[in-house]
Structures are given as C-alpha cells and as structure tokens.
mmCIF file of C-alpha atoms in Angstrom:
data_model
loop_
_atom_site.group_PDB
_atom_site.id
_atom_site.type_symbol
_atom_site.label_atom_id
_atom_site.label_comp_id
_atom_site.label_asym_id
_atom_site.label_seq_id
_atom_site.Cartn_x
_atom_site.Cartn_y
_atom_site.Cartn_z
ATOM 1 C CA UNK E 1 0.110 0.043 0.099
ATOM 2 C CA UNK E 2 1.203 3.414 -0.740
ATOM 3 C CA UNK E 3 2.744 5.415 2.095
ATOM 4 C CA UNK E 4 0.481 7.719 4.067
ATOM 5 C CA UNK E 5 3.159 10.334 3.842
ATOM 6 C CA UNK E 6 3.649 9.894 0.219
ATOM 7 C CA UNK E 7 -0.132 10.405 -0.365
ATOM 8 C CA UNK E 8 0.208 13.658 1.405
ATOM 9 C CA UNK E 9 2.865 14.796 -0.811
ATOM 10 C CA UNK E 10 1.227 13.782 -3.890
ATOM 11 C CA UNK E 11 -2.166 15.443 -3.094
ATOM 12 C CA UNK E 12 -0.922 18.750 -1.702
ATOM 13 C CA UNK E 13 -1.420 20.651 -4.933
ATOM 14 C CA UNK E 14 -5.204 19.489 -5.032
ATOM 15 C CA UNK E 15 -5.750 20.491 -1.354
ATOM 16 C CA UNK E 16 -7.397 23.833 -0.255
ATOM 17 C CA UNK E 17 -5.152 26.314 1.345
ATOM 18 C CA UNK E 18 -6.212 25.276 5.096
ATOM 19 C CA UNK E 19 -5.685 21.447 4.137
ATOM 20 C CA UNK E 20 -2.265 22.284 2.675
ATOM 21 C CA UNK E 21 -1.253 24.189 5.914
ATOM 22 C CA UNK E 22 -2.301 20.918 7.984
ATOM 23 C CA UNK E 23 -0.421 18.708 5.319
ATOM 24 C CA UNK E 24 2.672 20.845 5.459
ATOM 25 C CA UNK E 25 2.657 20.825 9.139
ATOM 26 C CA UNK E 26 2.542 17.025 9.238
ATOM 27 C CA UNK E 27 5.268 16.610 6.803
ATOM 28 C CA UNK E 28 7.540 19.022 8.652
ATOM 29 C CA UNK E 29 6.863 17.462 12.014
ATOM 30 C CA UNK E 30 6.160 13.856 11.514
ATOM 31 C CA UNK E 31 6.841 12.370 14.879
ATOM 32 C CA UNK E 32 5.791 15.140 16.991
ATOM 33 C CA UNK E 33 2.627 15.769 15.076
ATOM 34 C CA UNK E 34 1.306 12.120 15.547
ATOM 35 C CA UNK E 35 1.429 12.854 19.202
ATOM 36 C CA UNK E 36 -1.438 15.477 18.904
ATOM 37 C CA UNK E 37 -5.180 15.038 19.120
ATOM 38 C CA UNK E 38 -7.232 16.275 16.143
ATOM 39 C CA UNK E 39 -8.117 19.337 18.245
ATOM 40 C CA UNK E 40 -4.483 20.031 18.992
ATOM 41 C CA UNK E 41 -3.337 19.761 15.443
ATOM 42 C CA UNK E 42 -6.136 21.934 14.461
ATOM 43 C CA UNK E 43 -5.301 24.531 16.766
ATOM 44 C CA UNK E 44 -1.484 24.400 15.593
ATOM 45 C CA UNK E 45 -2.435 24.841 11.958
ATOM 46 C CA UNK E 46 -5.118 27.411 12.391
ATOM 47 C CA UNK E 47 -7.585 24.997 10.924
ATOM 48 C CA UNK E 48 -10.752 23.216 11.982
ATOM 49 C CA UNK E 49 -11.143 19.609 13.047
ATOM 50 C CA UNK E 50 -13.401 19.194 9.987
ATOM 51 C CA UNK E 51 -10.673 20.331 7.607
ATOM 52 C CA UNK E 52 -8.221 17.905 9.015
ATOM 53 C CA UNK E 53 -10.822 14.869 8.674
ATOM 54 C CA UNK E 54 -11.462 16.184 4.941
ATOM 55 C CA UNK E 55 -7.716 16.105 4.323
ATOM 56 C CA UNK E 56 -7.442 12.487 5.670
ATOM 57 C CA UNK E 57 -10.420 11.330 3.499
ATOM 58 C CA UNK E 58 -9.003 13.149 0.551
ATOM 59 C CA UNK E 59 -5.862 10.684 0.545
ATOM 60 C CA UNK E 60 -7.886 7.582 1.322
ATOM 61 C CA UNK E 61 -8.349 7.246 5.085
ATOM 62 C CA UNK E 62 -11.625 7.140 6.907
ATOM 63 C CA UNK E 63 -10.526 9.834 9.279
ATOM 64 C CA UNK E 64 -7.741 11.232 11.399
ATOM 65 C CA UNK E 65 -7.355 8.296 13.691
ATOM 66 C CA UNK E 66 -6.670 5.762 10.923
ATOM 67 C CA UNK E 67 -4.220 8.298 9.343
ATOM 68 C CA UNK E 68 -2.491 8.725 12.568
ATOM 69 C CA UNK E 69 -2.053 5.140 13.079
ATOM 70 C CA UNK E 70 -0.413 4.644 9.660
ATOM 71 C CA UNK E 71 1.802 7.564 9.948
ATOM 72 C CA UNK E 72 2.938 6.452 13.413
ATOM 73 C CA UNK E 73 3.840 2.983 12.083
ATOM 74 C CA UNK E 74 5.805 4.630 9.301
ATOM 75 C CA UNK E 75 7.726 6.785 11.322
ATOM 76 C CA UNK E 76 8.511 4.129 14.022
ATOM 77 C CA UNK E 77 9.744 1.712 11.456
ATOM 78 C CA UNK E 78 11.864 4.181 9.826
ATOM 79 C CA UNK E 79 13.431 5.354 12.969
ATOM 80 C CA UNK E 80 14.242 1.836 14.157
ATOM 81 C CA UNK E 81 15.732 0.750 10.931
ATOM 82 C CA UNK E 82 17.939 3.751 10.422
ATOM 83 C CA UNK E 83 19.600 3.754 13.969
ATOM 84 C CA UNK E 84 23.162 4.605 14.450
ATOM 85 C CA UNK E 85 24.444 3.618 11.251
ATOM 86 C CA UNK E 86 22.817 6.743 9.556
ATOM 87 C CA UNK E 87 25.536 8.936 10.913
ATOM 88 C CA UNK E 88 27.575 10.573 8.123
ATOM 89 C CA UNK E 89 30.838 8.888 6.830
ATOM 90 C CA UNK E 90 33.924 10.848 8.175
ATOM 91 C CA UNK E 91 37.623 10.679 7.754
ATOM 92 C CA UNK E 92 38.218 8.687 10.847
ATOM 93 C CA UNK E 93 36.047 5.827 9.876
ATOM 94 C CA UNK E 94 37.668 2.461 9.449
ATOM 95 C CA UNK E 95 37.136 0.171 6.453
ATOM 96 C CA UNK E 96 34.515 -1.791 8.468
ATOM 97 C CA UNK E 97 32.634 1.589 9.401
ATOM 98 C CA UNK E 98 32.578 2.447 5.699
ATOM 99 C CA UNK E 99 31.330 -0.903 4.818
ATOM 100 C CA UNK E 100 28.421 -0.619 7.323
ATOM 101 C CA UNK E 101 27.440 2.871 6.739
ATOM 102 C CA UNK E 102 27.407 2.610 2.976
ATOM 103 C CA UNK E 103 25.406 -0.602 3.052
ATOM 104 C CA UNK E 104 22.904 0.922 5.471
ATOM 105 C CA UNK E 105 22.339 3.905 3.423
ATOM 106 C CA UNK E 106 21.555 1.736 0.315
ATOM 107 C CA UNK E 107 19.182 -0.391 2.410
ATOM 108 C CA UNK E 108 17.443 2.707 3.618
ATOM 109 C CA UNK E 109 16.944 3.833 0.128
ATOM 110 C CA UNK E 110 15.514 0.564 -1.036
ATOM 111 C CA UNK E 111 13.225 0.549 1.811
ATOM 112 C CA UNK E 112 11.979 4.187 1.144
ATOM 113 C CA UNK E 113 11.555 3.259 -2.515
ATOM 114 C CA UNK E 114 9.422 0.221 -1.561
ATOM 115 C CA UNK E 115 7.206 2.391 0.308
ATOM 116 C CA UNK E 116 6.858 4.823 -2.603
ATOM 117 C CA UNK E 117 5.694 1.997 -5.034
ATOM 118 C CA UNK E 118 1.950 2.385 -5.802
ATOM 119 C CA UNK E 119 0.814 -1.033 -7.415
ATOM 120 C CA UNK E 120 -2.031 0.517 -9.306
ATOM 121 C CA UNK E 121 0.478 2.952 -11.100
ATOM 122 C CA UNK E 122 3.030 0.206 -11.515
ATOM 123 C CA UNK E 123 -0.024 -2.015 -13.200
ATOM 124 C CA UNK E 124 -0.782 0.906 -15.673
ATOM 125 C CA UNK E 125 2.974 1.246 -16.443
ATOM 126 C CA UNK E 126 3.393 -2.443 -17.387
ATOM 127 C CA UNK E 127 0.485 -2.106 -19.707
ATOM 128 C CA UNK E 128 1.851 0.772 -21.358
ATOM 129 C CA UNK E 129 5.242 -1.015 -21.956
ATOM 130 C CA UNK E 130 3.374 -3.988 -23.232
ATOM 131 C CA UNK E 131 1.286 -1.839 -25.687
ATOM 132 C CA UNK E 132 3.962 0.568 -26.887
ATOM 133 C CA UNK E 133 5.336 0.297 -30.398
ATOM 134 C CA UNK E 134 8.789 1.780 -29.235
ATOM 135 C CA UNK E 135 9.943 2.825 -25.703
ATOM 136 C CA UNK E 136 12.026 6.059 -25.709
ATOM 137 C CA UNK E 137 14.364 6.425 -22.892
ATOM 138 C CA UNK E 138 15.693 9.603 -21.515
ATOM 139 C CA UNK E 139 18.095 10.711 -18.804
ATOM 140 C CA UNK E 140 21.231 12.722 -18.225
ATOM 141 C CA UNK E 141 24.193 12.304 -16.038
ATOM 142 C CA UNK E 142 23.988 9.398 -13.500
ATOM 143 C CA UNK E 143 20.264 8.815 -14.556
ATOM 144 C CA UNK E 144 21.453 8.126 -18.022
ATOM 145 C CA UNK E 145 23.365 4.876 -16.894
ATOM 146 C CA UNK E 146 19.864 3.703 -15.135
ATOM 147 C CA UNK E 147 18.098 4.545 -18.410
ATOM 148 C CA UNK E 148 20.649 2.488 -20.322
ATOM 149 C CA UNK E 149 20.329 -0.294 -17.814
ATOM 150 C CA UNK E 150 16.433 -0.435 -18.459
ATOM 151 C CA UNK E 151 17.109 -0.547 -22.380
ATOM 152 C CA UNK E 152 19.163 -3.612 -21.884
ATOM 153 C CA UNK E 153 16.420 -5.272 -19.881
ATOM 154 C CA UNK E 154 13.569 -4.211 -22.432
ATOM 155 C CA UNK E 155 15.739 -5.677 -25.208
ATOM 156 C CA UNK E 156 15.571 -9.116 -23.283
ATOM 157 C CA UNK E 157 11.711 -8.730 -23.827
ATOM 158 C CA UNK E 158 12.206 -7.965 -27.375
ATOM 159 C CA UNK E 159 10.691 -4.610 -26.892
ATOM 160 C CA UNK E 160 12.080 -2.086 -29.359
ATOM 161 C CA UNK E 161 13.636 0.931 -27.534
ATOM 162 C CA UNK E 162 15.826 3.772 -28.065
ATOM 163 C CA UNK E 163 18.443 5.447 -25.742
ATOM 164 C CA UNK E 164 20.780 8.302 -26.619
ATOM 165 C CA UNK E 165 23.839 9.578 -24.551
ATOM 166 C CA UNK E 166 23.457 13.089 -26.281
ATOM 167 C CA UNK E 167 20.966 15.559 -25.217
ATOM 168 C CA UNK E 168 20.358 16.842 -28.653
ATOM 169 C CA UNK E 169 19.683 13.342 -29.926
ATOM 170 C CA UNK E 170 17.322 12.977 -27.060
ATOM 171 C CA UNK E 171 15.546 16.196 -27.936
ATOM 172 C CA UNK E 172 15.026 14.956 -31.614
ATOM 173 C CA UNK E 173 13.876 11.742 -30.358
ATOM 174 C CA UNK E 174 11.313 13.260 -28.317
ATOM 175 C CA UNK E 175 10.345 15.647 -31.263
ATOM 176 C CA UNK E 176 9.855 12.603 -33.428
ATOM 177 C CA UNK E 177 7.719 10.616 -30.777
ATOM 178 C CA UNK E 178 4.273 9.327 -31.762
ATOM 179 C CA UNK E 179 1.085 8.430 -29.717
ATOM 180 C CA UNK E 180 2.048 4.850 -30.349
ATOM 181 C CA UNK E 181 5.466 5.113 -28.563
ATOM 182 C CA UNK E 182 6.091 5.308 -24.777
ATOM 183 C CA UNK E 183 8.576 7.667 -23.020
ATOM 184 C CA UNK E 184 10.343 6.628 -19.835
ATOM 185 C CA UNK E 185 12.189 9.477 -18.194
ATOM 186 C CA UNK E 186 14.807 8.802 -15.449
ATOM 187 C CA UNK E 187 15.731 11.870 -13.464
ATOM 188 C CA UNK E 188 17.013 12.056 -9.757
ATOM 189 C CA UNK E 189 16.380 15.594 -9.223
ATOM 190 C CA UNK E 190 13.179 15.996 -11.432
ATOM 191 C CA UNK E 191 14.357 19.531 -12.297
ATOM 192 C CA UNK E 192 17.089 18.931 -15.245
ATOM 193 C CA UNK E 193 16.450 21.674 -17.760
ATOM 194 C CA UNK E 194 17.092 19.627 -20.757
ATOM 195 C CA UNK E 195 15.165 16.604 -19.559
ATOM 196 C CA UNK E 196 12.166 19.025 -18.948
ATOM 197 C CA UNK E 197 12.583 20.340 -22.669
ATOM 198 C CA UNK E 198 12.271 16.846 -23.880
ATOM 199 C CA UNK E 199 9.316 16.101 -22.014
ATOM 200 C CA UNK E 200 7.478 19.156 -23.162
ATOM 201 C CA UNK E 201 8.209 18.053 -26.726
ATOM 202 C CA UNK E 202 6.841 14.614 -25.963
ATOM 203 C CA UNK E 203 3.711 15.956 -24.615
ATOM 204 C CA UNK E 204 3.324 18.050 -27.887
ATOM 205 C CA UNK E 205 3.375 14.889 -29.751
ATOM 206 C CA UNK E 206 1.045 13.117 -27.492
ATOM 207 C CA UNK E 207 3.324 10.451 -26.331
ATOM 208 C CA UNK E 208 2.511 8.902 -22.874
ATOM 209 C CA UNK E 209 5.111 9.538 -20.173
ATOM 210 C CA UNK E 210 6.397 7.532 -17.295
ATOM 211 C CA UNK E 211 8.946 9.230 -14.904
ATOM 212 C CA UNK E 212 11.333 7.513 -12.454
ATOM 213 C CA UNK E 213 12.012 10.408 -10.246
ATOM 214 C CA UNK E 214 12.113 11.674 -6.593
ATOM 215 C CA UNK E 215 9.137 11.750 -4.495
ATOM 216 C CA UNK E 216 7.546 15.182 -4.157
ATOM 217 C CA UNK E 217 6.908 18.015 -6.473
ATOM 218 C CA UNK E 218 8.971 18.607 -9.563
ATOM 219 C CA UNK E 219 8.651 19.521 -13.067
ATOM 220 C CA UNK E 220 9.467 16.106 -14.312
ATOM 221 C CA UNK E 221 6.651 14.688 -12.162
ATOM 222 C CA UNK E 222 4.265 17.349 -13.186
ATOM 223 C CA UNK E 223 4.749 16.487 -16.773
ATOM 224 C CA UNK E 224 4.309 12.730 -16.474
ATOM 225 C CA UNK E 225 1.300 10.589 -16.850
ATOM 226 C CA UNK E 226 2.541 8.067 -14.408
ATOM 227 C CA UNK E 227 5.208 8.419 -11.716
ATOM 228 C CA UNK E 228 7.568 5.743 -10.189
ATOM 229 C CA UNK E 229 9.058 7.490 -7.224
ATOM 230 C CA UNK E 230 12.546 6.854 -5.811
ATOM 231 C CA UNK E 231 14.088 8.118 -2.730
ATOM 232 C CA UNK E 232 15.223 11.640 -2.584
ATOM 233 C CA UNK E 233 17.383 13.904 -0.493
ATOM 234 C CA UNK E 234 14.629 14.257 1.890
ATOM 235 C CA UNK E 235 14.754 10.513 3.091
ATOM 236 C CA UNK E 236 18.400 9.466 2.078
ATOM 237 C CA UNK E 237 21.211 11.854 3.257
ATOM 238 C CA UNK E 238 23.807 10.773 0.684
ATOM 239 C CA UNK E 239 22.447 11.369 -2.561
ATOM 240 C CA UNK E 240 24.323 9.984 -5.670
ATOM 241 C CA UNK E 241 24.983 6.509 -4.339
ATOM 242 C CA UNK E 242 21.699 5.737 -2.696
ATOM 243 C CA UNK E 243 19.720 7.501 -5.552
ATOM 244 C CA UNK E 244 21.325 5.354 -8.101
ATOM 245 C CA UNK E 245 20.520 2.089 -6.139
ATOM 246 C CA UNK E 246 16.821 3.331 -5.754
ATOM 247 C CA UNK E 247 16.609 4.168 -9.443
ATOM 248 C CA UNK E 248 17.925 0.619 -10.454
ATOM 249 C CA UNK E 249 15.669 -1.155 -7.904
ATOM 250 C CA UNK E 250 12.597 0.694 -9.484
ATOM 251 C CA UNK E 251 13.637 -0.442 -12.884
ATOM 252 C CA UNK E 252 14.150 -3.951 -11.765
ATOM 253 C CA UNK E 253 10.573 -3.838 -10.356
ATOM 254 C CA UNK E 254 9.208 -2.500 -13.621
ATOM 255 C CA UNK E 255 11.124 -5.098 -15.788
ATOM 256 C CA UNK E 256 10.271 -7.950 -13.550
ATOM 257 C CA UNK E 257 6.483 -7.088 -13.470
ATOM 258 C CA UNK E 258 6.628 -6.963 -17.274
ATOM 259 C CA UNK E 259 8.294 -10.120 -17.599
ATOM 260 C CA UNK E 260 5.860 -11.731 -15.325
ATOM 261 C CA UNK E 261 3.074 -10.596 -17.335
ATOM 262 C CA UNK E 262 3.657 -12.761 -20.516
ATOM 263 C CA UNK E 263 7.289 -12.395 -21.672
ATOM 264 C CA UNK E 264 8.789 -15.397 -20.054
ATOM 265 C CA UNK E 265 9.387 -17.390 -23.022
ATOM 266 C CA UNK E 266 11.454 -14.389 -24.332
ATOM 267 C CA UNK E 267 13.620 -14.234 -21.171
ATOM 268 C CA UNK E 268 14.639 -18.072 -21.546
ATOM 269 C CA UNK E 269 16.330 -17.038 -24.915
ATOM 270 C CA UNK E 270 18.489 -14.283 -23.351
ATOM 271 C CA UNK E 271 19.191 -15.857 -19.989
ATOM 272 C CA UNK E 272 22.765 -16.204 -20.413
ATOM 273 C CA UNK E 273 23.304 -12.601 -21.760
ATOM 274 C CA UNK E 274 21.245 -11.267 -19.055
ATOM 275 C CA UNK E 275 23.324 -12.515 -16.330
ATOM 276 C CA UNK E 276 26.687 -11.934 -18.122
#
C-alpha cells in the first residue's frame, strides 16, 4: 500500500489552502505531530477539526485516527531501521565503518523506494510498456546509466527501445515521438532543464510518459502521466550512491513486472546474456 506520507505529498497541490497548511505541518513535524489530538493539530495549523478530517479522507483514510495510526507506524519503522549507522561517513572511519554505513544507506534507500511504489500505478506502467510500439528512454548524468540499464532489460523482452547519450539526440527523439510510443524518463532531481524540454516536446507529440524520479513536487513529475518514485534527499542523506540504487531497484521492479505478465518465453532465450 502506498505510504501515507507519500499520499500527502502527492495530493498537496489539489488541497485547499487550509488543508495544505495541515499537510505541510504534518510533513515537517512527522513524529511530533502524531502525538497531537485532532483538536490540538487543528489549533497548531489554524484549521478546524473538520478540515483535518477532510484532508485525511482526500488521501484515502476514513478519518484522522486511521491516518495517525498509519503515519505512526511508518515513522517508527523508519526510525528503528536507520539507527546509529545513519551517521555520516567521516575521515576517521575504519574500512569496517565504511562498509556498514554505505550498506545501511543503500538499504534505507531501497526501503524508502518500496514504500513509494503504488501497485495501481505500476500496473498501468506495465500495460503501457506492453502496448508501446517503441519505448523511448531519457536521462542525463547518472540517471542516463539507469536509463541504459533499462534499455538492456527491455531488449531481453524483445521490446524495441531507443536510448541516446547526447541531449540533442534525445530532443530530436522526443520531437519525433508518436502516440504509439512510450517515453520513460529517469531523473533523480526532477528538475534537469534539458530533460524537462524533452518532456514538453513529448507532450506536444501526444506520447505517454512514465517518470522515474524523486518523491515530491518537480517539473518532471508534473509533466508525467505516471510516476514511479525513488528515494530523494529528504529521505536519504547521501544522494548520488543511494539514489542510483533506488533508481535501479525501481527499474528492476518494472522489468520483472513486465516479464511476469507474459514475456517469460522471451527471457529464456536471453538468460545467458542477461546474467553476463
């Protein structure tokens, strides 16, 4: 089930001003806010209890009590799992310390990404991949390596796909897209200007867009039809390494879901290459 906190982030723009104030307070004071009664929360956010209830119902909960239980559980699990190993790496760390801290950060990234996956959205993404004439991949910097990894996986499914390293080629690729194609955009920040330009061109051509990007508001998320979220800087403290792990995990989930929906016979023929 999708994280309650993720639902808050996703629904923020559709909320009224007073609901948004409550949402922002909850996101900024997750642990503390869950100790408040509905009346105390309403008082802190200059809202009414009915506004709090409407906000909870807007994101799929029966009321504040059910929402508070869900968030309390999320916060507790996250706090326990992070522990002392979430301390930053320092020059005084031994090799054993580095092994433990880097591994823990990557595990946290994977756990956050798992909480961000919405199975209904994933199901729609699988359908789009299956139906697409060609899958067009977009990404720059470190995200480009994740996009290329996805291209190799799609080739194993015998799904035609295009990936270019050069931004100008990606832009031409976007301008030449059609409604029968599918664009998958990988962006850790969600704000890379060149990627955003490609997405605007894709929308002009009517091509459906799936983004693999950080949780929260961004231009890439706003321009997408479907979003597969990865851990971002608000949940993982050392960006590049953990972000890459999160992206690759999300790509593995998408690939496996596609393979499990009718492509198994094609995987058999590419098993040796896929494990090389």
